[in-house]
Each structure stands twice: as structure tokens, then as C-alpha cells.
């Protein structure tokens, strides 16, 4: 069984982030999310990256059942943490991806990829392909649900001096969110 819901938007204005594609499918007993986020790094963020300071990005997918009589009920959620760092000795970019916040002392269980250039690494950060966000059995098909997707730069994981300097600075703000309705199976 395959059900699909998607949203497509225009490219973002300079200095902002936007989710240009968001698609959810039920495939082989899983709910899979495919998304594309468009953003450009500010010169301050790019300069910090070139100096070897890692940047942390977080993507969150939350499936909720909307209720008019109470707050929305969270049915399932998934989080993906990404750490992008430049390695000056090898002149390569390293991207670590994991389900939990990535600490600098130990990377824990993460998937790591290396790239030759910053645009290649950012392209991997900006695309989410067939990300399994929930088991389809956990999402009742008799009522409609809403998938909320959020993406952003996690300044709380930056070194302390950067956290203090980033407060209130639009150059350090990369955030986007979108939502898509998952129709009930009987509503076709």
C-alpha cells in the first residue's frame, strides 16, 4: 500500500531558509519522509566553518493527531542530528549524522561521510531521502494526521563564545518549518 502527501514551495529569499519539497509516503510498513531544504550560509558561519568550528543542524519530524478539544496528540516523532566540520589537514569536509545530539568528545554511533567541497557537503545536509520517521502500524489510518517538519542550525551545540555571540544575530539563524496533512485511508 502506498499513500503519498507532498508540499512544494518556491526557493527562499537571500538570508533565509525554506523547505522547498516535503513528501510523505507509506512504503513497506514504514512512513518515509523526503524533503529538501534550501538555505545559504552567512559569511560569518562559513568563516567559522573554515576555521575548523563544527556546525550542528537538527531536523525533526513529528506526526500529530489534531484535536479541537485539547492539544494535539503526538503519535510519533523522529530526529536527525548533523555535524558538519572542516578538516584542515586533509582539506575535506566531514558530515556526521545520527539520531541523538552529537558531542565533540565522542561521536557515538553516527554515519560519517566526507566531501571534497562545502557545496557538496551542504547538498547532503539539505536533502532527506526516504527517511523512516515512523512505522505505518503506529499511525492509525482511520483519522487524518499532520506531519510537522522542522530544520535548523542548533546554536546550543556551538562552543560557548559562539553561543553568546550568536544570540540575536540573524547571520546565525537558519530555521525552516513546514507541515503536510496525512489523509485518512477512508477519505480517498
PDB file of N, CA and C in Angstrom, residues 20-105:
ATOM      1  N   UNK A  20      11.600  23.487   0.401  1.00  0.00           N
ATOM      2  CA  UNK A  20      11.070  23.589  -0.957  1.00  0.00           C
ATOM      3  C   UNK A  20      10.351  22.332  -1.408  1.00  0.00           C
ATOM      4  N   UNK A  21      10.566  21.229  -0.717  1.00  0.00           N
ATOM      5  CA  UNK A  21       9.863  19.992  -1.049  1.00  0.00           C
ATOM      6  C   UNK A  21       9.676  19.196   0.231  1.00  0.00           C
ATOM      7  N   UNK A  22       8.467  18.668   0.420  1.00  0.00           N
ATOM      8  CA  UNK A  22       8.170  17.815   1.571  1.00  0.00           C
ATOM      9  C   UNK A  22       7.179  16.762   1.116  1.00  0.00           C
ATOM     10  N   UNK A  23       7.585  15.508   1.191  1.00  0.00           N
ATOM     11  CA  UNK A  23       6.737  14.418   0.728  1.00  0.00           C
ATOM     12  C   UNK A  23       6.773  13.292   1.754  1.00  0.00           C
ATOM     13  N   UNK A  24       5.609  12.707   2.019  1.00  0.00           N
ATOM     14  CA  UNK A  24       5.495  11.593   2.963  1.00  0.00           C
ATOM     15  C   UNK A  24       4.828  10.438   2.246  1.00  0.00           C
ATOM     16  N   UNK A  25       5.378   9.235   2.415  1.00  0.00           N
ATOM     17  CA  UNK A  25       4.832   8.040   1.767  1.00  0.00           C
ATOM     18  C   UNK A  25       4.757   6.897   2.773  1.00  0.00           C
ATOM     19  N   UNK A  26       3.751   6.046   2.585  1.00  0.00           N
ATOM     20  CA  UNK A  26       3.684   4.781   3.324  1.00  0.00           C
ATOM     21  C   UNK A  26       4.244   3.715   2.386  1.00  0.00           C
ATOM     22  N   UNK A  27       5.401   3.157   2.763  1.00  0.00           N
ATOM     23  CA  UNK A  27       6.064   2.154   1.932  1.00  0.00           C
ATOM     24  C   UNK A  27       6.540   1.005   2.822  1.00  0.00           C
ATOM     25  N   UNK A  28       6.121  -0.203   2.481  1.00  0.00           N
ATOM     26  CA  UNK A  28       6.576  -1.414   3.174  1.00  0.00           C
ATOM     27  C   UNK A  28       6.473  -1.306   4.694  1.00  0.00           C
ATOM     28  N   UNK A  29       5.353  -0.843   5.173  1.00  0.00           N
ATOM     29  CA  UNK A  29       5.132  -0.781   6.611  1.00  0.00           C
ATOM     30  C   UNK A  29       5.830   0.363   7.317  1.00  0.00           C
ATOM     31  N   UNK A  30       6.409   1.279   6.576  1.00  0.00           N
ATOM     32  CA  UNK A  30       7.107   2.433   7.152  1.00  0.00           C
ATOM     33  C   UNK A  30       6.524   3.722   6.591  1.00  0.00           C
ATOM     34  N   UNK A  31       6.609   4.773   7.379  1.00  0.00           N
ATOM     35  CA  UNK A  31       6.248   6.107   6.913  1.00  0.00           C
ATOM     36  C   UNK A  31       7.566   6.806   6.590  1.00  0.00           C
ATOM     37  N   UNK A  32       7.773   7.146   5.313  1.00  0.00           N
ATOM     38  CA  UNK A  32       9.039   7.717   4.862  1.00  0.00           C
ATOM     39  C   UNK A  32       8.863   9.169   4.459  1.00  0.00           C
ATOM     40  N   UNK A  33       9.826   9.977   4.863  1.00  0.00           N
ATOM     41  CA  UNK A  33       9.800  11.405   4.566  1.00  0.00           C
ATOM     42  C   UNK A  33      10.912  11.720   3.571  1.00  0.00           C
ATOM     43  N   UNK A  34      10.576  12.497   2.558  1.00  0.00           N
ATOM     44  CA  UNK A  34      11.554  13.018   1.612  1.00  0.00           C
ATOM     45  C   UNK A  34      11.389  14.531   1.623  1.00  0.00           C
ATOM     46  N   UNK A  35      12.485  15.246   1.841  1.00  0.00           N
ATOM     47  CA  UNK A  35      12.394  16.703   1.939  1.00  0.00           C
ATOM     48  C   UNK A  35      13.644  17.347   1.361  1.00  0.00           C
ATOM     49  N   UNK A  36      13.476  18.605   0.986  1.00  0.00           N
ATOM     50  CA  UNK A  36      14.607  19.408   0.534  1.00  0.00           C
ATOM     51  C   UNK A  36      14.499  20.774   1.187  1.00  0.00           C
ATOM     52  N   UNK A  37      15.588  21.190   1.818  1.00  0.00           N
ATOM     53  CA  UNK A  37      15.659  22.479   2.498  1.00  0.00           C
ATOM     54  C   UNK A  37      16.663  23.339   1.743  1.00  0.00           C
ATOM     55  N   UNK A  38      16.280  24.563   1.427  1.00  0.00           N
ATOM     56  CA  UNK A  38      17.181  25.481   0.727  1.00  0.00           C
ATOM     57  C   UNK A  38      17.610  26.587   1.683  1.00  0.00           C
ATOM     58  N   UNK A  39      18.910  26.797   1.792  1.00  0.00           N
ATOM     59  CA  UNK A  39      19.449  27.902   2.587  1.00  0.00           C
ATOM     60  C   UNK A  39      20.869  28.183   2.128  1.00  0.00           C
ATOM     61  N   UNK A  40      21.331  29.368   2.455  1.00  0.00           N
ATOM     62  CA  UNK A  40      22.716  29.731   2.190  1.00  0.00           C
ATOM     63  C   UNK A  40      23.351  30.134   3.502  1.00  0.00           C
ATOM     64  N   UNK A  41      24.591  29.718   3.698  1.00  0.00           N
ATOM     65  CA  UNK A  41      25.301  30.079   4.916  1.00  0.00           C
ATOM     66  C   UNK A  41      25.734  31.538   4.848  1.00  0.00           C
ATOM     67  N   UNK A  42      25.632  32.225   5.971  1.00  0.00           N
ATOM     68  CA  UNK A  42      26.124  33.602   6.021  1.00  0.00           C
ATOM     69  C   UNK A  42      27.650  33.563   6.007  1.00  0.00           C
ATOM     70  N   UNK A  43      28.254  34.697   5.742  1.00  0.00           N
ATOM     71  CA  UNK A  43      29.722  34.744   5.684  1.00  0.00           C
ATOM     72  C   UNK A  43      30.330  34.435   7.050  1.00  0.00           C
ATOM     73  N   UNK A  44      29.647  34.807   8.144  1.00  0.00           N
ATOM     74  CA  UNK A  44      30.169  34.516   9.484  1.00  0.00           C
ATOM     75  C   UNK A  44      30.168  33.016   9.768  1.00  0.00           C
ATOM     76  N   UNK A  45      29.095  32.339   9.406  1.00  0.00           N
ATOM     77  CA  UNK A  45      29.007  30.894   9.629  1.00  0.00           C
ATOM     78  C   UNK A  45      30.027  30.175   8.751  1.00  0.00           C
ATOM     79  N   UNK A  46      30.142  30.588   7.508  1.00  0.00           N
ATOM     80  CA  UNK A  46      31.098  29.950   6.600  1.00  0.00           C
ATOM     81  C   UNK A  46      32.534  30.179   7.069  1.00  0.00           C
ATOM     82  N   UNK A  47      32.828  31.378   7.564  1.00  0.00           N
ATOM     83  CA  UNK A  47      34.161  31.677   8.077  1.00  0.00           C
ATOM     84  C   UNK A  47      34.485  30.802   9.292  1.00  0.00           C
ATOM     85  N   UNK A  48      33.509  30.635  10.193  1.00  0.00           N
ATOM     86  CA  UNK A  48      33.715  29.776  11.364  1.00  0.00           C
ATOM     87  C   UNK A  48      33.965  28.328  10.933  1.00  0.00           C
ATOM     88  N   UNK A  49      33.231  27.866   9.939  1.00  0.00           N
ATOM     89  CA  UNK A  49      33.438  26.508   9.426  1.00  0.00           C
ATOM     90  C   UNK A  49      34.851  26.335   8.873  1.00  0.00           C
ATOM     91  N   UNK A  50      35.319  27.312   8.091  1.00  0.00           N
ATOM     92  CA  UNK A  50      36.658  27.221   7.500  1.00  0.00           C
ATOM     93  C   UNK A  50      37.751  27.259   8.562  1.00  0.00           C
ATOM     94  N   UNK A  51      37.443  27.812   9.729  1.00  0.00           N
ATOM     95  CA  UNK A  51      38.415  27.848  10.827  1.00  0.00           C
ATOM     96  C   UNK A  51      38.367  26.577  11.671  1.00  0.00           C
ATOM     97  N   UNK A  52      37.549  25.608  11.259  1.00  0.00           N
ATOM     98  CA  UNK A  52      37.516  24.325  11.955  1.00  0.00           C
ATOM     99  C   UNK A  52      36.454  24.188  13.028  1.00  0.00           C
ATOM    100  N   UNK A  53      35.547  25.149  13.140  1.00  0.00           N
ATOM    101  CA  UNK A  53      34.479  25.067  14.136  1.00  0.00           C
ATOM    102  C   UNK A  53      33.293  24.337  13.514  1.00  0.00           C
ATOM    103  N   UNK A  54      32.880  23.224  14.109  1.00  0.00           N
ATOM    104  CA  UNK A  54      31.775  22.460  13.521  1.00  0.00           C
ATOM    105  C   UNK A  54      30.433  23.158  13.693  1.00  0.00           C
ATOM    106  N   UNK A  55      29.559  22.962  12.725  1.00  0.00           N
ATOM    107  CA  UNK A  55      28.186  23.465  12.796  1.00  0.00           C
ATOM    108  C   UNK A  55      27.253  22.274  12.952  1.00  0.00           C
ATOM    109  N   UNK A  56      26.223  22.478  13.751  1.00  0.00           N
ATOM    110  CA  UNK A  56      25.283  21.406  14.063  1.00  0.00           C
ATOM    111  C   UNK A  56      23.907  21.763  13.520  1.00  0.00           C
ATOM    112  N   UNK A  57      23.318  20.854  12.782  1.00  0.00           N
ATOM    113  CA  UNK A  57      21.978  21.036  12.230  1.00  0.00           C
ATOM    114  C   UNK A  57      21.063  19.959  12.806  1.00  0.00           C
ATOM    115  N   UNK A  58      19.786  20.310  12.974  1.00  0.00           N
ATOM    116  CA  UNK A  58      18.807  19.366  13.515  1.00  0.00           C
ATOM    117  C   UNK A  58      17.578  19.368  12.617  1.00  0.00           C
ATOM    118  N   UNK A  59      17.112  18.169  12.288  1.00  0.00           N
ATOM    119  CA  UNK A  59      15.853  18.005  11.553  1.00  0.00           C
ATOM    120  C   UNK A  59      14.920  17.184  12.437  1.00  0.00           C
ATOM    121  N   UNK A  60      13.682  17.659  12.569  1.00  0.00           N
ATOM    122  CA  UNK A  60      12.700  16.966  13.404  1.00  0.00           C
ATOM    123  C   UNK A  60      11.438  16.723  12.601  1.00  0.00           C
ATOM    124  N   UNK A  61      10.916  15.522  12.708  1.00  0.00           N
ATOM    125  CA  UNK A  61       9.635  15.180  12.089  1.00  0.00           C
ATOM    126  C   UNK A  61       8.719  14.698  13.208  1.00  0.00           C
ATOM    127  N   UNK A  62       7.542  15.286  13.278  1.00  0.00           N
ATOM    128  CA  UNK A  62       6.584  14.940  14.328  1.00  0.00           C
ATOM    129  C   UNK A  62       5.231  14.685  13.680  1.00  0.00           C
ATOM    130  N   UNK A  63       4.630  13.557  13.996  1.00  0.00           N
ATOM    131  CA  UNK A  63       3.309  13.222  13.465  1.00  0.00           C
ATOM    132  C   UNK A  63       2.311  13.386  14.601  1.00  0.00           C
ATOM    133  N   UNK A  64       1.321  14.241  14.373  1.00  0.00           N
ATOM    134  CA  UNK A  64       0.336  14.531  15.418  1.00  0.00           C
ATOM    135  C   UNK A  64      -1.076  14.283  14.902  1.00  0.00           C
ATOM    136  N   UNK A  65      -1.953  13.971  15.844  1.00  0.00           N
ATOM    137  CA  UNK A  65      -3.373  13.900  15.536  1.00  0.00           C
ATOM    138  C   UNK A  65      -3.980  15.183  16.079  1.00  0.00           C
ATOM    139  N   UNK A  66      -4.561  15.975  15.182  1.00  0.00           N
ATOM    140  CA  UNK A  66      -5.147  17.246  15.594  1.00  0.00           C
ATOM    141  C   UNK A  66      -6.439  16.991  16.361  1.00  0.00           C
ATOM    142  N   UNK A  67      -6.587  17.721  17.473  1.00  0.00           N
ATOM    143  CA  UNK A  67      -7.800  17.600  18.280  1.00  0.00           C
ATOM    144  C   UNK A  67      -8.321  19.001  18.565  1.00  0.00           C
ATOM    145  N   UNK A  68      -9.594  19.214  18.349  1.00  0.00           N
ATOM    146  CA  UNK A  68     -10.175  20.526  18.584  1.00  0.00           C
ATOM    147  C   UNK A  68     -10.426  20.759  20.068  1.00  0.00           C
ATOM    148  N   UNK A  69     -10.553  19.711  20.854  1.00  0.00           N
ATOM    149  CA  UNK A  69     -10.931  19.839  22.252  1.00  0.00           C
ATOM    150  C   UNK A  69      -9.742  19.845  23.208  1.00  0.00           C
ATOM    151  N   UNK A  70      -8.546  19.621  22.709  1.00  0.00           N
ATOM    152  CA  UNK A  70      -7.372  19.536  23.556  1.00  0.00           C
ATOM    153  C   UNK A  70      -6.153  19.807  22.695  1.00  0.00           C
ATOM    154  N   UNK A  71      -4.973  19.779  23.290  1.00  0.00           N
ATOM    155  CA  UNK A  71      -3.774  19.971  22.479  1.00  0.00           C
ATOM    156  C   UNK A  71      -3.580  18.771  21.554  1.00  0.00           C
ATOM    157  N   UNK A  72      -2.869  18.994  20.472  1.00  0.00           N
ATOM    158  CA  UNK A  72      -2.621  17.917  19.512  1.00  0.00           C
ATOM    159  C   UNK A  72      -1.856  16.773  20.183  1.00  0.00           C
ATOM    160  N   UNK A  73      -2.201  15.551  19.820  1.00  0.00           N
ATOM    161  CA  UNK A  73      -1.560  14.367  20.394  1.00  0.00           C
ATOM    162  C   UNK A  73      -0.426  13.917  19.479  1.00  0.00           C
ATOM    163  N   UNK A  74       0.782  13.832  20.033  1.00  0.00           N
ATOM    164  CA  UNK A  74       1.928  13.348  19.270  1.00  0.00           C
ATOM    165  C   UNK A  74       1.842  11.832  19.143  1.00  0.00           C
ATOM    166  N   UNK A  75       1.805  11.358  17.913  1.00  0.00           N
ATOM    167  CA  UNK A  75       1.690   9.928  17.639  1.00  0.00           C
ATOM    168  C   UNK A  75       3.075   9.309  17.439  1.00  0.00           C
ATOM    169  N   UNK A  76       3.962  10.021  16.759  1.00  0.00           N
ATOM    170  CA  UNK A  76       5.322   9.531  16.512  1.00  0.00           C
ATOM    171  C   UNK A  76       6.228  10.726  16.240  1.00  0.00           C
ATOM    172  N   UNK A  77       7.512  10.539  16.484  1.00  0.00           N
ATOM    173  CA  UNK A  77       8.470  11.601  16.180  1.00  0.00           C
ATOM    174  C   UNK A  77       9.834  10.984  15.880  1.00  0.00           C
ATOM    175  N   UNK A  78      10.621  11.714  15.120  1.00  0.00           N
ATOM    176  CA  UNK A  78      11.980  11.284  14.775  1.00  0.00           C
ATOM    177  C   UNK A  78      12.856  12.525  14.672  1.00  0.00           C
ATOM    178  N   UNK A  79      14.114  12.372  15.032  1.00  0.00           N
ATOM    179  CA  UNK A  79      15.060  13.482  14.996  1.00  0.00           C
ATOM    180  C   UNK A  79      16.344  13.021  14.318  1.00  0.00           C
ATOM    181  N   UNK A  80      16.921  13.919  13.525  1.00  0.00           N
ATOM    182  CA  UNK A  80      18.202  13.638  12.875  1.00  0.00           C
ATOM    183  C   UNK A  80      19.140  14.805  13.186  1.00  0.00           C
ATOM    184  N   UNK A  81      20.281  14.478  13.797  1.00  0.00           N
ATOM    185  CA  UNK A  81      21.292  15.478  14.140  1.00  0.00           C
ATOM    186  C   UNK A  81      22.453  15.348  13.165  1.00  0.00           C
ATOM    187  N   UNK A  82      22.954  16.495  12.701  1.00  0.00           N
ATOM    188  CA  UNK A  82      24.052  16.504  11.738  1.00  0.00           C
ATOM    189  C   UNK A  82      25.159  17.434  12.225  1.00  0.00           C
ATOM    190  N   UNK A  83      26.386  16.990  12.100  1.00  0.00           N
ATOM    191  CA  UNK A  83      27.558  17.787  12.475  1.00  0.00           C
ATOM    192  C   UNK A  83      28.415  17.935  11.233  1.00  0.00           C
ATOM    193  N   UNK A  84      28.609  19.173  10.801  1.00  0.00           N
ATOM    194  CA  UNK A  84      29.424  19.470   9.624  1.00  0.00           C
ATOM    195  C   UNK A  84      30.701  20.160  10.083  1.00  0.00           C
ATOM    196  N   UNK A  85      31.847  19.600   9.715  1.00  0.00           N
ATOM    197  CA  UNK A  85      33.127  20.164  10.144  1.00  0.00           C
ATOM    198  C   UNK A  85      34.136  20.103   9.006  1.00  0.00           C
ATOM    199  N   UNK A  86      35.002  21.111   8.994  1.00  0.00           N
ATOM    200  CA  UNK A  86      36.099  21.153   8.023  1.00  0.00           C
ATOM    201  C   UNK A  86      37.339  20.574   8.687  1.00  0.00           C
ATOM    202  N   UNK A  87      38.062  19.733   7.960  1.00  0.00           N
ATOM    203  CA  UNK A  87      39.290  19.153   8.474  1.00  0.00           C
ATOM    204  C   UNK A  87      40.455  19.734   7.675  1.00  0.00           C
ATOM    205  N   UNK A  88      41.152  20.726   8.263  1.00  0.00           N
ATOM    206  CA  UNK A  88      42.191  21.447   7.518  1.00  0.00           C
ATOM    207  C   UNK A  88      43.352  20.572   7.037  1.00  0.00           C
ATOM    208  N   UNK A  89      43.720  19.547   7.793  1.00  0.00           N
ATOM    209  CA  UNK A  89      44.855  18.719   7.372  1.00  0.00           C
ATOM    210  C   UNK A  89      44.571  17.963   6.083  1.00  0.00           C
ATOM    211  N   UNK A  90      43.366  17.479   5.938  1.00  0.00           N
ATOM    212  CA  UNK A  90      43.011  16.730   4.729  1.00  0.00           C
ATOM    213  C   UNK A  90      42.289  17.598   3.701  1.00  0.00           C
ATOM    214  N   UNK A  91      41.923  18.814   4.109  1.00  0.00           N
ATOM    215  CA  UNK A  91      41.163  19.747   3.268  1.00  0.00           C
ATOM    216  C   UNK A  91      39.870  19.113   2.763  1.00  0.00           C
ATOM    217  N   UNK A  92      39.220  18.415   3.670  1.00  0.00           N
ATOM    218  CA  UNK A  92      37.951  17.762   3.337  1.00  0.00           C
ATOM    219  C   UNK A  92      36.909  18.144   4.370  1.00  0.00           C
ATOM    220  N   UNK A  93      35.646  17.983   3.978  1.00  0.00           N
ATOM    221  CA  UNK A  93      34.512  18.276   4.846  1.00  0.00           C
ATOM    222  C   UNK A  93      33.952  16.958   5.355  1.00  0.00           C
ATOM    223  N   UNK A  94      33.656  16.903   6.635  1.00  0.00           N
ATOM    224  CA  UNK A  94      33.129  15.678   7.243  1.00  0.00           C
ATOM    225  C   UNK A  94      31.734  15.955   7.785  1.00  0.00           C
ATOM    226  N   UNK A  95      30.801  15.095   7.416  1.00  0.00           N
ATOM    227  CA  UNK A  95      29.422  15.199   7.885  1.00  0.00           C
ATOM    228  C   UNK A  95      29.086  13.947   8.679  1.00  0.00           C
ATOM    229  N   UNK A  96      28.719  14.142   9.950  1.00  0.00           N
ATOM    230  CA  UNK A  96      28.264  13.051  10.805  1.00  0.00           C
ATOM    231  C   UNK A  96      26.765  13.194  10.983  1.00  0.00           C
ATOM    232  N   UNK A  97      26.040  12.083  10.867  1.00  0.00           N
ATOM    233  CA  UNK A  97      24.586  12.080  11.002  1.00  0.00           C
ATOM    234  C   UNK A  97      24.209  11.010  12.014  1.00  0.00           C
ATOM    235  N   UNK A  98      23.350  11.386  12.969  1.00  0.00           N
ATOM    236  CA  UNK A  98      22.916  10.429  13.983  1.00  0.00           C
ATOM    237  C   UNK A  98      21.564  10.797  14.559  1.00  0.00           C
ATOM    238  N   UNK A  99      20.964   9.883  15.318  1.00  0.00           N
ATOM    239  CA  UNK A  99      19.639  10.138  15.891  1.00  0.00           C
ATOM    240  C   UNK A  99      19.670  10.943  17.188  1.00  0.00           C
ATOM    241  N   UNK A 100      20.859  11.155  17.771  1.00  0.00           N
ATOM    242  CA  UNK A 100      20.994  11.894  19.031  1.00  0.00           C
ATOM    243  C   UNK A 100      21.957  13.062  18.831  1.00  0.00           C
ATOM    244  N   UNK A 101      21.928  14.030  19.755  1.00  0.00           N
ATOM    245  CA  UNK A 101      22.901  15.127  19.644  1.00  0.00           C
ATOM    246  C   UNK A 101      24.327  14.579  19.609  1.00  0.00           C
ATOM    247  N   UNK A 102      25.126  15.148  18.743  1.00  0.00           N
ATOM    248  CA  UNK A 102      26.493  14.674  18.536  1.00  0.00           C
ATOM    249  C   UNK A 102      27.417  15.506  19.408  1.00  0.00           C
ATOM    250  N   UNK A 103      28.116  14.836  20.310  1.00  0.00           N
ATOM    251  CA  UNK A 103      29.031  15.519  21.218  1.00  0.00           C
ATOM    252  C   UNK A 103      30.418  15.556  20.598  1.00  0.00           C
ATOM    253  N   UNK A 104      31.187  16.571  20.971  1.00  0.00           N
ATOM    254  CA  UNK A 104      32.533  16.694  20.409  1.00  0.00           C
ATOM    255  C   UNK A 104      33.502  15.715  21.052  1.00  0.00           C
ATOM    256  N   UNK A 105      33.222  15.272  22.293  1.00  0.00           N
ATOM    257  CA  UNK A 105      34.146  14.352  22.959  1.00  0.00           C
ATOM    258  C   UNK A 105      34.111  12.960  22.336  1.00  0.00           C
TER     259      UNK A 105
END
